[in-house]
Amino acid sequence: MTHRRESRPVFVGDVQIGGGAPVAVQSMCSTNTGDVKATVEQLHRLKDAGCDVVRIAVPDKEAAEALPEIVRQKPLPIIADIHFDYRWALAAIRAGFDALRLNPGNIRDADKVKLVAKEAKEHGMPIRIGVNAGSLPPIRALGEGELPPSLPERMVDAAQWEVKHLNDAGFNDIKISMKAFDVPTMVEAYRRIAPLVPYPLHLGVTEAGTPRAGSVRSAIGIGILLAEGIGDTIRVSLAADPVEEVPVCWDILNTLNLRKRGATLVACPTCGRIEIDLIPLANKVEEHFTKRGKILTVAVMGCVVNGPGEAKAADLGIAGGKGRGVIFRKGEIVKTVDEPQFMSALIEEGEKIIAEMEAGTYTSVSHNDDNVIPLMEVPAR
Ligand code: SF4
């Protein structure tokens, strides 16, 4: 893992983005914004799933009118997503939203951009510029013999053009996204913009698809960049309930040891040596310890070949064999149990570990691994 790219911090409510803060997890409400009850319910579900910040579309007057009540009931920082109408940006600022996502070029009036920038600045609200490969300005006139720019180059030009609009309006509290459906295009666009601006970058593969394909595509695109130290906040865009996006974000961060949340399950894929009914057990263990929300590694292994080694390296593990299983705790054998007691024994030992964690007397192996970048505290604002 390389060092993370340095960026100027912005604050979305009390969530710091950039400036060395932990990578923030984002999603977007799929409800009709005018339906306050449904929107607030979804915000709560997203927060419970582990989302840090949520974006809400403000496409019309009905949505704009709902904003003050949404702000009154919001359980976490929210960003207003504005497209063309500067009035909805002003409505979001005045309602007390925490940030805006808008492209000043879409507003097409320098005075209106200045007004939005001035009010956003007065309210301490950052603005995300969202460049999308599917909606770029036309290619400028080319000089003789000049080659047309590549798609990532056009995306970078568009981002710089949008940044200039805000800078000209005296605004500098910016973050940027450079989304594309095509992963190599998206990766290249972020790599190119990263050294050119001081702002935090919001990573995402746009319209990534249904849960399986979209998760893979997002994990590759976002993962490549995070592994290179690029990216301060992420969203996995899925054609699904947005709550499904959040665990995928966390899986990406967990996998890269960038930020930990909940249980990490080590489970063998099973093979002809398997001697226990492993797959239902692995699913139940993952469900139970994910819900418990503590950072710990649990290994569920099927036989004596690799089982004991992996089970020993986890906080809690089981290595099965011929209807019996050895329960390990941080490498130490705790007990041997019959197969019907596997789940209850793992829960019992797991709960003891969690109780010690809560008492501050237990350190998870997830924190001891030399490869783990320690979680960073968010500095006080
Ligand atoms: S742990 Fe054992 S059962 Fe599981 S995949 Fe490896 S060899 Fe096969």
PDB file of N, CA and C in Angstrom, residues 144-215:
ATOM      1  N   GLU A 144      -4.430  22.615 -35.905  1.00  0.00           N
ATOM      2  CA  GLU A 144      -4.040  21.772 -37.037  1.00  0.00           C
ATOM      3  C   GLU A 144      -3.088  20.668 -36.564  1.00  0.00           C
ATOM      4  N   GLY A 145      -3.390  19.442 -36.933  1.00  0.00           N
ATOM      5  CA  GLY A 145      -2.531  18.314 -36.549  1.00  0.00           C
ATOM      6  C   GLY A 145      -2.713  17.862 -35.115  1.00  0.00           C
ATOM      7  N   GLU A 146      -3.560  18.563 -34.351  1.00  0.00           N
ATOM      8  CA  GLU A 146      -3.756  18.210 -32.934  1.00  0.00           C
ATOM      9  C   GLU A 146      -4.684  17.001 -32.833  1.00  0.00           C
ATOM     10  N   LEU A 147      -4.280  16.040 -32.002  1.00  0.00           N
ATOM     11  CA  LEU A 147      -5.106  14.844 -31.830  1.00  0.00           C
ATOM     12  C   LEU A 147      -6.246  15.138 -30.862  1.00  0.00           C
ATOM     13  N   PRO A 148      -7.415  14.556 -31.101  1.00  0.00           N
ATOM     14  CA  PRO A 148      -8.500  14.780 -30.140  1.00  0.00           C
ATOM     15  C   PRO A 148      -8.136  14.192 -28.788  1.00  0.00           C
ATOM     16  N   PRO A 149      -8.558  14.840 -27.706  1.00  0.00           N
ATOM     17  CA  PRO A 149      -8.212  14.324 -26.376  1.00  0.00           C
ATOM     18  C   PRO A 149      -8.923  12.992 -26.114  1.00  0.00           C
ATOM     19  N   SER A 150      -8.301  12.176 -25.260  1.00  0.00           N
ATOM     20  CA  SER A 150      -8.930  10.918 -24.848  1.00  0.00           C
ATOM     21  C   SER A 150     -10.088  11.242 -23.902  1.00  0.00           C
ATOM     22  N   LEU A 151     -10.905  10.244 -23.639  1.00  0.00           N
ATOM     23  CA  LEU A 151     -12.036  10.471 -22.727  1.00  0.00           C
ATOM     24  C   LEU A 151     -11.555  10.893 -21.329  1.00  0.00           C
ATOM     25  N   PRO A 152     -10.549  10.198 -20.745  1.00  0.00           N
ATOM     26  CA  PRO A 152     -10.068  10.683 -19.429  1.00  0.00           C
ATOM     27  C   PRO A 152      -9.521  12.103 -19.489  1.00  0.00           C
ATOM     28  N   GLU A 153      -8.869  12.466 -20.598  1.00  0.00           N
ATOM     29  CA  GLU A 153      -8.355  13.841 -20.721  1.00  0.00           C
ATOM     30  C   GLU A 153      -9.507  14.842 -20.763  1.00  0.00           C
ATOM     31  N   ARG A 154     -10.569  14.468 -21.470  1.00  0.00           N
ATOM     32  CA  ARG A 154     -11.738  15.367 -21.521  1.00  0.00           C
ATOM     33  C   ARG A 154     -12.370  15.498 -20.140  1.00  0.00           C
ATOM     34  N   MET A 155     -12.377  14.407 -19.393  1.00  0.00           N
ATOM     35  CA  MET A 155     -12.947  14.467 -18.037  1.00  0.00           C
ATOM     36  C   MET A 155     -12.122  15.400 -17.155  1.00  0.00           C
ATOM     37  N   VAL A 156     -10.801  15.326 -17.289  1.00  0.00           N
ATOM     38  CA  VAL A 156      -9.936  16.205 -16.493  1.00  0.00           C
ATOM     39  C   VAL A 156     -10.153  17.665 -16.898  1.00  0.00           C
ATOM     40  N   ASP A 157     -10.253  17.916 -18.215  1.00  0.00           N
ATOM     41  CA  ASP A 157     -10.524  19.286 -18.681  1.00  0.00           C
ATOM     42  C   ASP A 157     -11.825  19.803 -18.073  1.00  0.00           C
ATOM     43  N   ALA A 158     -12.842  18.927 -18.078  1.00  0.00           N
ATOM     44  CA  ALA A 158     -14.154  19.342 -17.554  1.00  0.00           C
ATOM     45  C   ALA A 158     -14.054  19.649 -16.067  1.00  0.00           C
ATOM     46  N   ALA A 159     -13.325  18.822 -15.319  1.00  0.00           N
ATOM     47  CA  ALA A 159     -13.186  19.058 -13.874  1.00  0.00           C
ATOM     48  C   ALA A 159     -12.482  20.384 -13.614  1.00  0.00           C
ATOM     49  N   GLN A 160     -11.420  20.638 -14.367  1.00  0.00           N
ATOM     50  CA  GLN A 160     -10.668  21.883 -14.145  1.00  0.00           C
ATOM     51  C   GLN A 160     -11.520  23.111 -14.515  1.00  0.00           C
ATOM     52  N   TRP A 161     -12.317  22.942 -15.562  1.00  0.00           N
ATOM     53  CA  TRP A 161     -13.209  24.029 -15.981  1.00  0.00           C
ATOM     54  C   TRP A 161     -14.244  24.315 -14.887  1.00  0.00           C
ATOM     55  N   GLU A 162     -14.780  23.249 -14.288  1.00  0.00           N
ATOM     56  CA  GLU A 162     -15.771  23.426 -13.221  1.00  0.00           C
ATOM     57  C   GLU A 162     -15.108  24.028 -11.970  1.00  0.00           C
ATOM     58  N   VAL A 163     -13.903  23.562 -11.655  1.00  0.00           N
ATOM     59  CA  VAL A 163     -13.170  24.122 -10.505  1.00  0.00           C
ATOM     60  C   VAL A 163     -12.962  25.621 -10.709  1.00  0.00           C
ATOM     61  N   LYS A 164     -12.602  25.996 -11.932  1.00  0.00           N
ATOM     62  CA  LYS A 164     -12.340  27.413 -12.213  1.00  0.00           C
ATOM     63  C   LYS A 164     -13.591  28.266 -11.945  1.00  0.00           C
ATOM     64  N   HIS A 165     -14.765  27.740 -12.344  1.00  0.00           N
ATOM     65  CA  HIS A 165     -16.013  28.467 -12.071  1.00  0.00           C
ATOM     66  C   HIS A 165     -16.120  28.790 -10.579  1.00  0.00           C
ATOM     67  N   LEU A 166     -15.854  27.775  -9.747  1.00  0.00           N
ATOM     68  CA  LEU A 166     -16.004  27.985  -8.302  1.00  0.00           C
ATOM     69  C   LEU A 166     -14.886  28.867  -7.761  1.00  0.00           C
ATOM     70  N   ASN A 167     -13.673  28.632  -8.219  1.00  0.00           N
ATOM     71  CA  ASN A 167     -12.553  29.469  -7.760  1.00  0.00           C
ATOM     72  C   ASN A 167     -12.801  30.932  -8.136  1.00  0.00           C
ATOM     73  N   ASP A 168     -13.297  31.165  -9.357  1.00  0.00           N
ATOM     74  CA  ASP A 168     -13.584  32.543  -9.796  1.00  0.00           C
ATOM     75  C   ASP A 168     -14.660  33.188  -8.927  1.00  0.00           C
ATOM     76  N   ALA A 169     -15.509  32.331  -8.361  1.00  0.00           N
ATOM     77  CA  ALA A 169     -16.562  32.852  -7.465  1.00  0.00           C
ATOM     78  C   ALA A 169     -16.044  32.942  -6.029  1.00  0.00           C
ATOM     79  N   GLY A 170     -14.734  32.748  -5.844  1.00  0.00           N
ATOM     80  CA  GLY A 170     -14.128  32.881  -4.515  1.00  0.00           C
ATOM     81  C   GLY A 170     -14.333  31.658  -3.636  1.00  0.00           C
ATOM     82  N   PHE A 171     -14.594  30.499  -4.261  1.00  0.00           N
ATOM     83  CA  PHE A 171     -14.935  29.299  -3.478  1.00  0.00           C
ATOM     84  C   PHE A 171     -13.868  28.235  -3.667  1.00  0.00           C
ATOM     85  N   ASN A 172     -13.455  27.637  -2.530  1.00  0.00           N
ATOM     86  CA  ASN A 172     -12.343  26.684  -2.594  1.00  0.00           C
ATOM     87  C   ASN A 172     -12.612  25.413  -1.790  1.00  0.00           C
ATOM     88  N   ASP A 173     -13.803  25.315  -1.221  1.00  0.00           N
ATOM     89  CA  ASP A 173     -14.126  24.190  -0.326  1.00  0.00           C
ATOM     90  C   ASP A 173     -14.754  23.075  -1.187  1.00  0.00           C
ATOM     91  N   ILE A 174     -13.888  22.398  -1.940  1.00  0.00           N
ATOM     92  CA  ILE A 174     -14.343  21.577  -3.071  1.00  0.00           C
ATOM     93  C   ILE A 174     -13.905  20.132  -2.899  1.00  0.00           C
ATOM     94  N   LYS A 175     -14.727  19.202  -3.358  1.00  0.00           N
ATOM     95  CA  LYS A 175     -14.246  17.845  -3.647  1.00  0.00           C
ATOM     96  C   LYS A 175     -14.723  17.482  -5.037  1.00  0.00           C
ATOM     97  N   ILE A 176     -14.102  16.464  -5.599  1.00  0.00           N
ATOM     98  CA  ILE A 176     -14.328  16.174  -7.023  1.00  0.00           C
ATOM     99  C   ILE A 176     -14.566  14.684  -7.214  1.00  0.00           C
ATOM    100  N   SER A 177     -15.510  14.359  -8.111  1.00  0.00           N
ATOM    101  CA  SER A 177     -15.623  12.971  -8.566  1.00  0.00           C
ATOM    102  C   SER A 177     -15.455  12.933 -10.079  1.00  0.00           C
ATOM    103  N   MET A 178     -14.967  11.799 -10.576  1.00  0.00           N
ATOM    104  CA  MET A 178     -14.659  11.641 -12.008  1.00  0.00           C
ATOM    105  C   MET A 178     -15.222  10.292 -12.448  1.00  0.00           C
ATOM    106  N   LYS A 179     -16.536  10.180 -12.493  1.00  0.00           N
ATOM    107  CA  LYS A 179     -17.126   8.848 -12.657  1.00  0.00           C
ATOM    108  C   LYS A 179     -17.326   8.459 -14.121  1.00  0.00           C
ATOM    109  N   ALA A 180     -17.142   7.174 -14.360  1.00  0.00           N
ATOM    110  CA  ALA A 180     -17.428   6.591 -15.674  1.00  0.00           C
ATOM    111  C   ALA A 180     -17.873   5.161 -15.443  1.00  0.00           C
ATOM    112  N   PHE A 181     -18.626   4.612 -16.381  1.00  0.00           N
ATOM    113  CA  PHE A 181     -19.024   3.209 -16.273  1.00  0.00           C
ATOM    114  C   PHE A 181     -17.830   2.306 -16.595  1.00  0.00           C
ATOM    115  N   ASP A 182     -17.037   2.736 -17.563  1.00  0.00           N
ATOM    116  CA  ASP A 182     -15.882   1.935 -17.985  1.00  0.00           C
ATOM    117  C   ASP A 182     -14.761   2.095 -16.944  1.00  0.00           C
ATOM    118  N   VAL A 183     -14.371   0.984 -16.326  1.00  0.00           N
ATOM    119  CA  VAL A 183     -13.437   1.073 -15.196  1.00  0.00           C
ATOM    120  C   VAL A 183     -12.067   1.614 -15.611  1.00  0.00           C
ATOM    121  N   PRO A 184     -11.439   1.137 -16.704  1.00  0.00           N
ATOM    122  CA  PRO A 184     -10.137   1.727 -17.070  1.00  0.00           C
ATOM    123  C   PRO A 184     -10.234   3.237 -17.319  1.00  0.00           C
ATOM    124  N   THR A 185     -11.346   3.707 -17.899  1.00  0.00           N
ATOM    125  CA  THR A 185     -11.518   5.157 -18.125  1.00  0.00           C
ATOM    126  C   THR A 185     -11.592   5.894 -16.793  1.00  0.00           C
ATOM    127  N   MET A 186     -12.377   5.356 -15.879  1.00  0.00           N
ATOM    128  CA  MET A 186     -12.549   5.988 -14.565  1.00  0.00           C
ATOM    129  C   MET A 186     -11.223   6.027 -13.818  1.00  0.00           C
ATOM    130  N   VAL A 187     -10.498   4.910 -13.838  1.00  0.00           N
ATOM    131  CA  VAL A 187      -9.214   4.850 -13.121  1.00  0.00           C
ATOM    132  C   VAL A 187      -8.245   5.877 -13.708  1.00  0.00           C
ATOM    133  N   GLU A 188      -8.197   5.948 -15.034  1.00  0.00           N
ATOM    134  CA  GLU A 188      -7.267   6.871 -15.683  1.00  0.00           C
ATOM    135  C   GLU A 188      -7.630   8.326 -15.381  1.00  0.00           C
ATOM    136  N   ALA A 189      -8.934   8.618 -15.366  1.00  0.00           N
ATOM    137  CA  ALA A 189      -9.361   9.999 -15.098  1.00  0.00           C
ATOM    138  C   ALA A 189      -8.951  10.430 -13.689  1.00  0.00           C
ATOM    139  N   TYR A 190      -9.151   9.548 -12.708  1.00  0.00           N
ATOM    140  CA  TYR A 190      -8.758   9.898 -11.334  1.00  0.00           C
ATOM    141  C   TYR A 190      -7.233  10.028 -11.224  1.00  0.00           C
ATOM    142  N   ARG A 191      -6.526   9.101 -11.879  1.00  0.00           N
ATOM    143  CA  ARG A 191      -5.057   9.191 -11.803  1.00  0.00           C
ATOM    144  C   ARG A 191      -4.564  10.521 -12.373  1.00  0.00           C
ATOM    145  N   ARG A 192      -5.231  10.991 -13.429  1.00  0.00           N
ATOM    146  CA  ARG A 192      -4.770  12.230 -14.061  1.00  0.00           C
ATOM    147  C   ARG A 192      -5.121  13.465 -13.220  1.00  0.00           C
ATOM    148  N   ILE A 193      -6.308  13.466 -12.623  1.00  0.00           N
ATOM    149  CA  ILE A 193      -6.702  14.674 -11.874  1.00  0.00           C
ATOM    150  C   ILE A 193      -5.970  14.747 -10.520  1.00  0.00           C
ATOM    151  N   ALA A 194      -5.601  13.583  -9.974  1.00  0.00           N
ATOM    152  CA  ALA A 194      -5.064  13.544  -8.602  1.00  0.00           C
ATOM    153  C   ALA A 194      -3.893  14.507  -8.376  1.00  0.00           C
ATOM    154  N   PRO A 195      -2.888  14.557  -9.285  1.00  0.00           N
ATOM    155  CA  PRO A 195      -1.776  15.481  -8.992  1.00  0.00           C
ATOM    156  C   PRO A 195      -2.055  16.930  -9.370  1.00  0.00           C
ATOM    157  N   LEU A 196      -3.203  17.190 -10.011  1.00  0.00           N
ATOM    158  CA  LEU A 196      -3.454  18.533 -10.540  1.00  0.00           C
ATOM    159  C   LEU A 196      -4.243  19.431  -9.597  1.00  0.00           C
ATOM    160  N   VAL A 197      -4.907  18.832  -8.620  1.00  0.00           N
ATOM    161  CA  VAL A 197      -5.743  19.637  -7.716  1.00  0.00           C
ATOM    162  C   VAL A 197      -5.449  19.250  -6.265  1.00  0.00           C
ATOM    163  N   PRO A 198      -5.710  20.163  -5.324  1.00  0.00           N
ATOM    164  CA  PRO A 198      -5.458  19.827  -3.910  1.00  0.00           C
ATOM    165  C   PRO A 198      -6.685  19.234  -3.212  1.00  0.00           C
ATOM    166  N   TYR A 199      -7.757  19.049  -3.955  1.00  0.00           N
ATOM    167  CA  TYR A 199      -9.045  18.723  -3.329  1.00  0.00           C
ATOM    168  C   TYR A 199      -9.205  17.221  -3.081  1.00  0.00           C
ATOM    169  N   PRO A 200     -10.023  16.863  -2.087  1.00  0.00           N
ATOM    170  CA  PRO A 200     -10.327  15.443  -1.880  1.00  0.00           C
ATOM    171  C   PRO A 200     -11.090  14.871  -3.078  1.00  0.00           C
ATOM    172  N   LEU A 201     -10.925  13.573  -3.283  1.00  0.00           N
ATOM    173  CA  LEU A 201     -11.585  12.907  -4.414  1.00  0.00           C
ATOM    174  C   LEU A 201     -12.604  11.891  -3.917  1.00  0.00           C
ATOM    175  N   HIS A 202     -13.778  11.962  -4.522  1.00  0.00           N
ATOM    176  CA  HIS A 202     -14.859  11.011  -4.231  1.00  0.00           C
ATOM    177  C   HIS A 202     -14.834   9.963  -5.344  1.00  0.00           C
ATOM    178  N   LEU A 203     -14.626   8.693  -4.978  1.00  0.00           N
ATOM    179  CA  LEU A 203     -14.465   7.644  -5.991  1.00  0.00           C
ATOM    180  C   LEU A 203     -15.765   6.901  -6.245  1.00  0.00           C
ATOM    181  N   GLY A 204     -15.982   6.561  -7.513  1.00  0.00           N
ATOM    182  CA  GLY A 204     -17.130   5.728  -7.842  1.00  0.00           C
ATOM    183  C   GLY A 204     -17.104   5.322  -9.299  1.00  0.00           C
ATOM    184  N   VAL A 205     -17.701   4.163  -9.562  1.00  0.00           N
ATOM    185  CA  VAL A 205     -17.943   3.724 -10.939  1.00  0.00           C
ATOM    186  C   VAL A 205     -19.420   3.998 -11.168  1.00  0.00           C
ATOM    187  N   THR A 206     -19.738   4.832 -12.136  1.00  0.00           N
ATOM    188  CA  THR A 206     -21.141   5.234 -12.251  1.00  0.00           C
ATOM    189  C   THR A 206     -21.975   4.149 -12.926  1.00  0.00           C
ATOM    190  N   GLU A 207     -23.245   4.081 -12.544  1.00  0.00           N
ATOM    191  CA  GLU A 207     -24.179   3.095 -13.108  1.00  0.00           C
ATOM    192  C   GLU A 207     -23.517   1.728 -13.185  1.00  0.00           C
ATOM    193  N   ALA A 208     -22.936   1.296 -12.071  1.00  0.00           N
ATOM    194  CA  ALA A 208     -22.091   0.091 -12.088  1.00  0.00           C
ATOM    195  C   ALA A 208     -22.882  -1.180 -12.382  1.00  0.00           C
ATOM    196  N   GLY A 209     -24.200  -1.163 -12.144  1.00  0.00           N
ATOM    197  CA  GLY A 209     -24.994  -2.324 -12.536  1.00  0.00           C
ATOM    198  C   GLY A 209     -25.695  -2.992 -11.371  1.00  0.00           C
ATOM    199  N   THR A 210     -26.126  -4.208 -11.613  1.00  0.00           N
ATOM    200  CA  THR A 210     -26.842  -4.985 -10.603  1.00  0.00           C
ATOM    201  C   THR A 210     -25.854  -5.430  -9.519  1.00  0.00           C
ATOM    202  N   PRO A 211     -26.346  -5.930  -8.381  1.00  0.00           N
ATOM    203  CA  PRO A 211     -25.435  -6.141  -7.251  1.00  0.00           C
ATOM    204  C   PRO A 211     -24.173  -6.953  -7.563  1.00  0.00           C
ATOM    205  N   ARG A 212     -24.290  -8.073  -8.286  1.00  0.00           N
ATOM    206  CA  ARG A 212     -23.082  -8.875  -8.492  1.00  0.00           C
ATOM    207  C   ARG A 212     -22.078  -8.142  -9.394  1.00  0.00           C
ATOM    208  N   ALA A 213     -22.518  -7.783 -10.604  1.00  0.00           N
ATOM    209  CA  ALA A 213     -21.594  -7.144 -11.549  1.00  0.00           C
ATOM    210  C   ALA A 213     -21.155  -5.774 -11.032  1.00  0.00           C
ATOM    211  N   GLY A 214     -22.092  -5.032 -10.441  1.00  0.00           N
ATOM    212  CA  GLY A 214     -21.765  -3.686  -9.967  1.00  0.00           C
ATOM    213  C   GLY A 214     -20.774  -3.706  -8.821  1.00  0.00           C
ATOM    214  N   SER A 215     -20.885  -4.707  -7.971  1.00  0.00           N
ATOM    215  CA  SER A 215     -19.947  -4.798  -6.841  1.00  0.00           C
ATOM    216  C   SER A 215     -18.545  -5.131  -7.341  1.00  0.00           C
TER     217      SER A 215
END
